[in-house]
Amino acid sequence: MFKRLSPGLLFSMAALAAALLTPLVVLFYPIFHVQTFLYDASAFVLFPSGINFMLVSIACVVVILFCILLAYKRNVLTYIASVLLIGGSIGMLYMATLSYVKINDEQIVQQHLFDEQIVRWDDVNEVVLEYVIGDVGEYIFTANDGKQIIIPETGQFNSEAKSKIYQLTSQYNVRFIEREK
């Protein structure tokens, strides 16, 4: 009465399910990771970098390719290629957890993949908010040694975060410049 499903059909259904779930994973995985594992109660700005979303997208496409490859043909070569694809996907998902921006009362942290920039508020020389009317701007934090951290405005920069940055610049006697590009 019941027939066994072919492996090709199972992998085809897995590819379809992965394709349907990809938008949700791409949208929520970077935000979930940053807000769960990197959460800091003192941080008033904490958000994932835009590259995280791209890396998760690529990882999901690689998983879909893995399923399509195994649905098409199953032999030793395709199994080896599938293991490599899954390894690459896991590596990309790991790399998608490495980039974030965090601003708290003590420091500004910008982690971009394997490069981390930290500037303490004591070492900040000036903060520049550059903007285009009707568009988002960017904050440029310049340290005393000339090092700059450029952080684009996102939805995380609500009025509370902006006023907190302005308050900290006043507290640490840091020059705050707001200018149009």
mmCIF file of C-alpha atoms in Angstrom, residues 95 98-99 111-117:
data_model
loop_
_atom_site.group_PDB
_atom_site.id
_atom_site.type_symbol
_atom_site.label_atom_id
_atom_site.label_comp_id
_atom_site.label_asym_id
_atom_site.label_seq_id
_atom_site.Cartn_x
_atom_site.Cartn_y
_atom_site.Cartn_z
ATOM 1 C CA MET A 95 31.266 34.393 9.615
ATOM 2 C CA LEU A 98 31.269 38.176 13.477
ATOM 3 C CA SER A 99 30.136 41.633 12.331
ATOM 4 C CA GLN A 111 33.498 44.436 14.515
ATOM 5 C CA HIS A 112 33.762 43.631 10.807
ATOM 6 C CA LEU A 113 34.494 39.946 10.213
ATOM 7 C CA PHE A 114 38.009 39.541 11.693
ATOM 8 C CA ASP A 115 38.773 43.259 12.153
ATOM 9 C CA GLU A 116 37.688 44.898 15.396
ATOM 10 C CA GLN A 117 37.884 48.612 16.087
#
